[in-house]
Amino acid sequence: METPDPFAVWLPLARAHKSVLASVETALKQAGLPGLDWYDTLWELECAGDAGLRPFELQEKLLLPQYGVSRLAERLAKAGLLARRTCNDDGRGQVLVITPEGAAMRARIWAVYSAAMQQAVTPHFSPGEARRLAELLAKLLRPAPADKI
Amino acid sequence: METPDPFAVWLPLARAHKSVLASVETALKQAGLPGLDWYDTLWELECAGDAGLRPFELQEKLLLPQYGVSRLAERLAKAGLLARRTCNDDGRGQVLVITPEGAAMRARIWAVYSAAMQQAVTPHFSPGEARRLAELLAKLLRPAPADKI
DNA sequence: TTGATATAGATGCAACTGCATTTACATGAG
DNA sequence: CTCATGTAAATGCAGTTGCATCTATATCAA
């Protein structure tokens, strides 16, 4: 049976990602705003609401290394965008909670982020194509079908 | 008319990229080999053959910043994987040429790279899906149709 | 309780990146 | 030729990342 060529997928995937990412990050930098790593973190914390998130939970959600989260949290805390609460259940841990300033910042980033991303993506696709592309990309993220490994 | 949702494309695009990239880079690291930036550079230089490439040409091909190429070339040269020749046409410039060791290294990286990438991608798609995905991703890289901007 | 092992998170150090600037040569106008 | 401007590449510095290790607490067996 015919085999799909994985490079025909990977090469444009890498380039498309690099290209869209670059336009978004450039737009954020021009607006004097922090990058997508800060945005993603603030987003997760805002979703978590008042309960906040443990650093290791953030680590799983964002696919970052442990020390990455540790230092990201440090910077965001220094910028006043999140608060570190001591964790009652576990003396080793802490709970990260977004501050009002953090939520405001997330909103400011979002305005620029969404506009730039839309500009970078929308013009290239019809709605049907966009849906199909999203669907196919999602397949890469699901665990592989057992019979194909 | 219905508008495609760009986030439905961007989010899985970013995640799929991160996920595949991570498996490839991990495999390279485990094999004690350099990362994809070195591979891409060696690949371009090998394609360019004996004529080599000017740093600014590499910069365009790899979408790297100027100082990024400058330092990458420095490291690759120190590792003996490329040679810097003085450029006869332009006294400011130089020409980067791959060495036999560089070509050998590219081949070693390729063995691991291709296997890891194949494992990360192939199981998720039928050949038809892979083709369609490659096609759609390529649309992101072409200049946008004029009537959609 | 005590000791062995596991987990949460921080951190020292070396390598890498981004930004701004610098050096050196090229080019074109006068 | 000479000066002003432009382009190729390097570099100092501050900030960031990766790796390995370290500290502190938790958990569980004996």
Coordinates of C-alpha atoms (C1' of nucleotides) in Angstrom, one line a residue:
Chain A
M1 CA 0.0 0.0 0.0
E2 CA 1.0 3.5 -0.8
T3 CA 2.7 5.4 2.1
P4 CA 2.2 9.0 2.8
D5 CA 5.3 11.2 2.5
P6 CA 5.8 12.7 5.9
F7 CA 8.2 15.3 4.7
A8 CA 5.6 16.7 2.4
V9 CA 3.6 17.4 5.5
W10 CA 6.4 18.4 7.9
L11 CA 8.2 20.9 5.7
P12 CA 5.3 23.2 4.9
L13 CA 4.0 22.7 8.5
A14 CA 7.3 24.0 9.9
R15 CA 7.4 26.9 7.4
A16 CA 3.8 27.9 7.8
H17 CA 4.2 27.9 11.6
K18 CA 7.4 30.0 11.4
S19 CA 5.8 32.4 9.1
V20 CA 2.6 33.0 11.1
L21 CA 4.4 33.0 14.4
A22 CA 6.8 35.6 13.1
S23 CA 4.0 38.0 12.0
V24 CA 2.3 37.7 15.3
E25 CA 5.4 38.1 17.4
T26 CA 6.5 41.1 15.3
A27 CA 3.1 42.7 15.8
L28 CA 3.3 42.2 19.5
K29 CA 6.8 43.6 19.7
Q30 CA 5.8 46.7 17.7
A31 CA 3.0 47.3 20.1
G32 CA 5.4 47.0 23.0
L33 CA 3.6 44.0 24.4
P34 CA 5.0 40.7 25.7
G35 CA 5.1 37.6 23.6
L36 CA 2.9 34.6 23.2
D37 CA 4.4 32.6 26.0
W38 CA 3.1 35.3 28.4
Y39 CA -0.2 35.3 26.7
D40 CA -0.7 31.6 26.9
T41 CA 0.2 31.6 30.5
L42 CA -2.2 34.5 31.3
W43 CA -4.9 32.8 29.3
E44 CA -4.7 29.5 31.3
L45 CA -4.6 31.4 34.5
E46 CA -7.6 33.4 33.6
C47 CA -9.5 30.2 32.6
A48 CA -8.6 28.7 36.0
G49 CA -10.1 31.7 37.7
D50 CA -9.8 32.2 41.4
A51 CA -8.7 28.7 42.1
G52 CA -5.5 29.3 40.1
L53 CA -3.1 26.7 38.8
R54 CA -0.2 24.8 40.2
P55 CA 3.0 25.4 38.2
F56 CA 3.1 21.7 37.3
E57 CA -0.4 22.0 35.8
L58 CA 0.6 24.9 33.8
Q59 CA 3.6 22.9 32.6
E60 CA 1.3 20.2 31.2
K61 CA -1.0 22.6 29.6
L62 CA 1.7 24.7 27.9
L63 CA 4.1 21.8 27.2
L64 CA 6.9 23.7 28.8
P65 CA 9.9 22.3 30.8
Q66 CA 9.7 22.6 34.5
Y67 CA 12.3 25.3 34.8
G68 CA 10.6 27.2 32.0
V69 CA 7.5 27.5 34.0
S70 CA 9.4 28.3 37.2
R71 CA 11.1 31.3 35.5
L72 CA 8.1 32.4 33.5
A73 CA 6.1 32.6 36.7
E74 CA 8.9 34.5 38.3
R75 CA 8.9 37.2 35.5
L76 CA 5.1 37.4 35.4
A77 CA 5.1 37.8 39.2
K78 CA 7.7 40.5 39.1
A79 CA 5.6 42.3 36.4
G80 CA 2.6 42.1 38.8
L81 CA 0.6 40.0 36.4
L82 CA 0.2 37.0 38.6
A83 CA 0.3 36.3 42.4
R84 CA 2.0 33.3 44.0
R85 CA -0.1 31.9 46.8
T86 CA 1.2 29.3 49.2
C87 CA -0.6 26.0 48.7
N88 CA -2.5 24.7 51.7
D89 CA -2.7 21.1 50.4
D90 CA 1.0 20.7 49.6
G91 CA 3.8 22.4 51.4
R92 CA 6.1 21.9 48.5
G93 CA 3.9 23.7 46.1
Q94 CA 2.3 27.1 45.3
V95 CA -0.7 28.3 43.5
L96 CA -0.5 30.8 40.7
V97 CA -3.4 33.2 40.3
I98 CA -3.9 36.0 37.8
T99 CA -4.1 39.5 39.0
P100 CA -6.5 42.2 37.6
E101 CA -3.4 43.7 35.9
G102 CA -2.7 40.3 34.4
A103 CA -6.2 40.0 33.0
A104 CA -6.0 43.5 31.6
M105 CA -2.7 42.7 30.0
R106 CA -4.1 39.5 28.5
A107 CA -6.9 41.5 26.9
R108 CA -4.4 44.0 25.4
I109 CA -2.3 41.3 24.0
W110 CA -5.3 39.6 22.6
A111 CA -6.4 42.6 20.6
V112 CA -3.1 42.6 18.8
Y113 CA -2.6 38.9 18.6
S114 CA -6.0 38.1 17.1
A115 CA -5.8 40.8 14.5
A116 CA -2.3 39.8 13.4
M117 CA -3.2 36.1 13.3
Q118 CA -6.3 36.8 11.4
Q119 CA -4.4 38.8 8.8
A120 CA -1.8 36.1 8.5
V121 CA -4.3 33.2 8.1
T122 CA -7.7 34.3 6.8
P123 CA -6.7 35.5 3.3
H124 CA -5.3 32.2 2.3
F125 CA -8.4 30.1 2.8
S126 CA -12.0 29.6 2.0
P127 CA -14.1 28.7 5.1
G128 CA -14.3 25.1 3.9
E129 CA -10.5 24.9 3.4
A130 CA -9.9 26.4 6.9
R131 CA -12.2 23.8 8.5
R132 CA -10.6 20.9 6.6
L133 CA -7.1 22.1 7.5
A134 CA -8.0 22.5 11.2
E135 CA -9.5 19.0 11.1
L136 CA -6.4 17.5 9.6
L137 CA -4.0 19.3 11.9
A138 CA -6.1 18.0 14.8
K139 CA -5.4 14.5 13.7
L140 CA -1.7 15.1 14.3
L141 CA -2.4 15.8 17.9
R142 CA -4.6 12.8 18.7
P143 CA -2.9 9.6 19.7
A144 CA -2.1 7.7 16.5
P145 CA -4.6 4.9 15.5
A146 CA -3.2 1.7 17.0
D147 CA -3.2 -0.2 13.7
K148 CA -0.9 2.3 12.0
I149 CA 2.0 2.3 14.4
Chain B
M1 CA -20.4 35.5 3.5
E2 CA -19.1 33.1 6.1
T3 CA -15.7 33.8 7.4
P4 CA -13.2 31.1 8.3
D5 CA -12.1 31.0 11.9
P6 CA -8.4 31.7 11.9
F7 CA -7.9 30.4 15.4
A8 CA -9.3 27.1 14.6
V9 CA -6.4 26.8 12.2
W10 CA -3.7 28.5 14.2
L11 CA -4.1 26.7 17.5
P12 CA -3.8 23.2 16.2
L13 CA -1.1 24.4 13.8
A14 CA 1.0 25.7 16.7
R15 CA 0.4 22.6 18.7
A16 CA 1.1 20.1 15.9
H17 CA 4.3 21.9 15.1
K18 CA 5.5 22.0 18.7
S19 CA 4.7 18.3 19.1
V20 CA 6.4 17.1 16.0
L21 CA 9.4 19.4 16.6
A22 CA 9.8 18.1 20.1
S23 CA 9.9 14.5 19.1
V24 CA 12.5 15.2 16.4
E25 CA 14.7 17.3 18.6
T26 CA 14.5 14.8 21.4
A27 CA 15.5 12.0 19.1
L28 CA 18.5 14.1 17.8
K29 CA 19.6 14.9 21.3
Q30 CA 19.4 11.3 22.4
A31 CA 21.6 10.4 19.5
G32 CA 24.1 13.1 20.6
L33 CA 23.5 14.9 17.3
P34 CA 23.1 18.7 16.7
G35 CA 19.7 20.2 16.2
L36 CA 17.6 21.1 13.2
D37 CA 19.2 24.5 12.7
W38 CA 22.5 22.9 12.0
Y39 CA 20.8 20.4 9.7
D40 CA 19.0 23.0 7.7
T41 CA 22.2 25.0 7.3
L42 CA 24.2 21.9 6.2
W43 CA 21.5 20.9 3.8
E44 CA 21.4 24.3 2.1
L45 CA 25.2 24.3 1.8
E46 CA 25.2 20.8 0.4
C47 CA 22.7 21.8 -2.2
A48 CA 24.8 24.8 -3.1
G49 CA 27.7 22.5 -3.6
D50 CA 31.2 23.8 -4.4
A51 CA 30.0 27.3 -5.1
G52 CA 28.9 27.7 -1.5
L53 CA 26.6 30.4 -0.2
R54 CA 27.0 33.9 1.1
P55 CA 25.7 34.3 4.7
F56 CA 23.0 36.7 3.5
E57 CA 21.8 34.1 1.1
L58 CA 21.6 31.6 3.9
Q59 CA 19.7 34.2 5.9
E60 CA 17.0 34.4 3.3
K61 CA 16.7 30.7 2.8
L62 CA 16.5 29.9 6.5
L63 CA 14.5 32.9 7.6
L64 CA 17.1 33.7 10.3
P65 CA 18.2 37.1 11.6
Q66 CA 21.6 38.3 10.3
Y67 CA 23.4 37.8 13.6
G68 CA 21.8 34.4 13.9
V69 CA 23.5 33.3 10.7
S70 CA 26.7 35.0 11.7
R71 CA 26.9 33.0 14.9
L72 CA 25.6 29.7 13.5
A73 CA 28.4 29.9 10.8
E74 CA 30.9 30.6 13.5
R75 CA 29.9 27.4 15.5
L76 CA 29.7 25.2 12.4
A77 CA 33.1 26.4 11.3
K78 CA 34.5 25.8 14.7
A79 CA 33.1 22.2 14.5
G80 CA 34.8 21.8 11.2
L81 CA 31.5 21.3 9.3
L82 CA 31.9 24.3 7.0
A83 CA 34.7 26.4 5.7
R84 CA 34.7 30.2 5.3
R85 CA 36.2 31.3 2.0
T86 CA 37.0 34.9 1.3
C87 CA 34.8 36.3 -1.4
N88 CA 36.5 37.5 -4.5
D89 CA 33.6 39.6 -5.8
D90 CA 33.0 41.4 -2.6
G91 CA 35.6 42.4 0.0
R92 CA 33.0 42.7 2.7
G93 CA 31.7 39.2 2.3
Q94 CA 32.6 35.6 2.6
V95 CA 31.5 32.3 1.1
L96 CA 30.4 29.4 3.2
V97 CA 31.2 26.0 1.8
I98 CA 30.4 22.6 3.4
T99 CA 33.3 20.3 4.3
P100 CA 33.3 16.5 3.8
E101 CA 32.8 16.3 7.6
G102 CA 29.8 18.6 7.3
A103 CA 28.3 16.4 4.6
A104 CA 28.9 13.3 6.7
M105 CA 27.3 15.0 9.7
R106 CA 24.3 16.0 7.6
A107 CA 23.8 12.4 6.6
R108 CA 24.0 11.2 10.2
I109 CA 21.5 13.8 11.3
W110 CA 19.2 12.9 8.4
A111 CA 19.0 9.2 9.4
V112 CA 17.7 10.2 12.9
Y113 CA 15.7 13.2 11.7
S114 CA 13.8 11.3 9.0
A115 CA 13.0 8.3 11.1
A116 CA 11.7 10.4 14.0
M117 CA 9.7 12.7 11.8
Q118 CA 8.2 9.7 10.0
Q119 CA 7.2 8.1 13.3
A120 CA 5.6 11.4 14.4
V121 CA 3.6 12.0 11.3
T122 CA 2.9 8.9 9.3
P123 CA 0.6 7.0 11.7
H124 CA -1.9 9.8 11.8
F125 CA -2.8 10.0 8.1
S126 CA -3.9 8.1 5.1
P127 CA -1.9 9.0 2.0
G128 CA -4.8 11.1 0.7
E129 CA -5.1 13.0 3.9
A130 CA -1.3 13.7 4.0
R131 CA -1.4 15.0 0.5
R132 CA -4.4 17.2 1.2
L133 CA -2.8 18.5 4.4
A134 CA 0.4 19.3 2.6
E135 CA -1.5 21.1 -0.1
L136 CA -3.5 23.2 2.4
L137 CA -0.4 24.1 4.4
A138 CA 1.3 25.2 1.2
K139 CA -1.5 27.7 0.7
L140 CA -0.4 29.5 3.9
L141 CA 3.0 30.0 2.4
R142 CA 1.9 31.4 -1.0
P143 CA 1.2 35.1 -1.2
A144 CA -2.5 35.6 -0.4
P145 CA -4.9 36.0 -3.2
A146 CA -5.3 39.7 -3.9
D147 CA -9.1 39.7 -3.6
K148 CA -9.0 38.3 -0.1
I149 CA -6.8 40.9 1.6
Chain C
dT1 C1' 8.5 6.7 64.2
dT2 C1' 12.1 6.2 60.9
dG3 C1' 14.2 5.8 56.7
dA4 C1' 13.9 5.2 51.5
dT5 C1' 12.0 7.0 47.6
dA6 C1' 9.3 10.2 44.9
dT7 C1' 7.6 14.8 43.6
dA8 C1' 7.3 20.3 43.5
dG9 C1' 9.8 23.8 42.5
dA10 C1' 14.3 26.7 42.4
dT11 C1' 18.9 27.7 40.8
dG12 C1' 24.1 27.8 39.2
dC13 C1' 26.3 27.7 35.0
dA14 C1' 27.2 27.5 30.2
dA15 C1' 25.2 28.2 25.8
dC16 C1' 22.2 30.8 22.9
dT17 C1' 19.2 34.9 21.4
dG18 C1' 17.8 39.6 20.5
dC19 C1' 18.9 44.2 20.1
dA20 C1' 21.8 47.9 19.1
dT21 C1' 25.9 49.2 17.4
dT22 C1' 30.3 48.8 15.0
dT23 C1' 33.6 47.8 11.3
dA24 C1' 34.7 47.2 6.7
dC25 C1' 34.0 47.5 2.1
dA26 C1' 30.9 49.1 -2.0
dT27 C1' 28.5 52.3 -4.8
dG28 C1' 27.1 56.4 -6.8
dA29 C1' 26.9 61.7 -7.0
dG30 C1' 29.4 65.7 -7.5
Chain D
dC1 C1' 39.2 61.6 -6.3
dT2 C1' 36.2 62.4 -2.3
dC3 C1' 32.4 62.3 0.4
dA4 C1' 27.8 60.5 1.6
dT5 C1' 25.2 56.7 1.8
dG6 C1' 24.2 51.8 1.6
dT7 C1' 25.2 46.9 2.5
dA8 C1' 27.9 42.6 4.5
dA9 C1' 29.1 40.7 8.6
dA10 C1' 30.7 40.8 13.5
dT11 C1' 30.1 41.9 18.4
dG12 C1' 29.1 43.8 23.4
dC13 C1' 25.6 43.3 26.5
dA14 C1' 21.5 42.0 28.7
dG15 C1' 18.0 38.6 28.8
dT16 C1' 16.6 33.7 28.0
dT17 C1' 17.1 28.7 27.7
dG18 C1' 18.8 24.0 28.7
dC19 C1' 20.9 20.9 31.7
dA20 C1' 22.0 19.2 35.9
dT21 C1' 21.6 19.6 40.5
dC22 C1' 19.7 21.0 44.9
dT23 C1' 16.2 21.8 48.6
dA24 C1' 12.1 20.9 50.8
dT25 C1' 8.1 18.4 51.5
dA26 C1' 5.3 14.2 50.7
dT27 C1' 4.4 9.3 50.8
dC28 C1' 4.8 4.8 52.0
dA29 C1' 6.9 0.5 53.9
dA30 C1' 8.7 -1.6 57.8

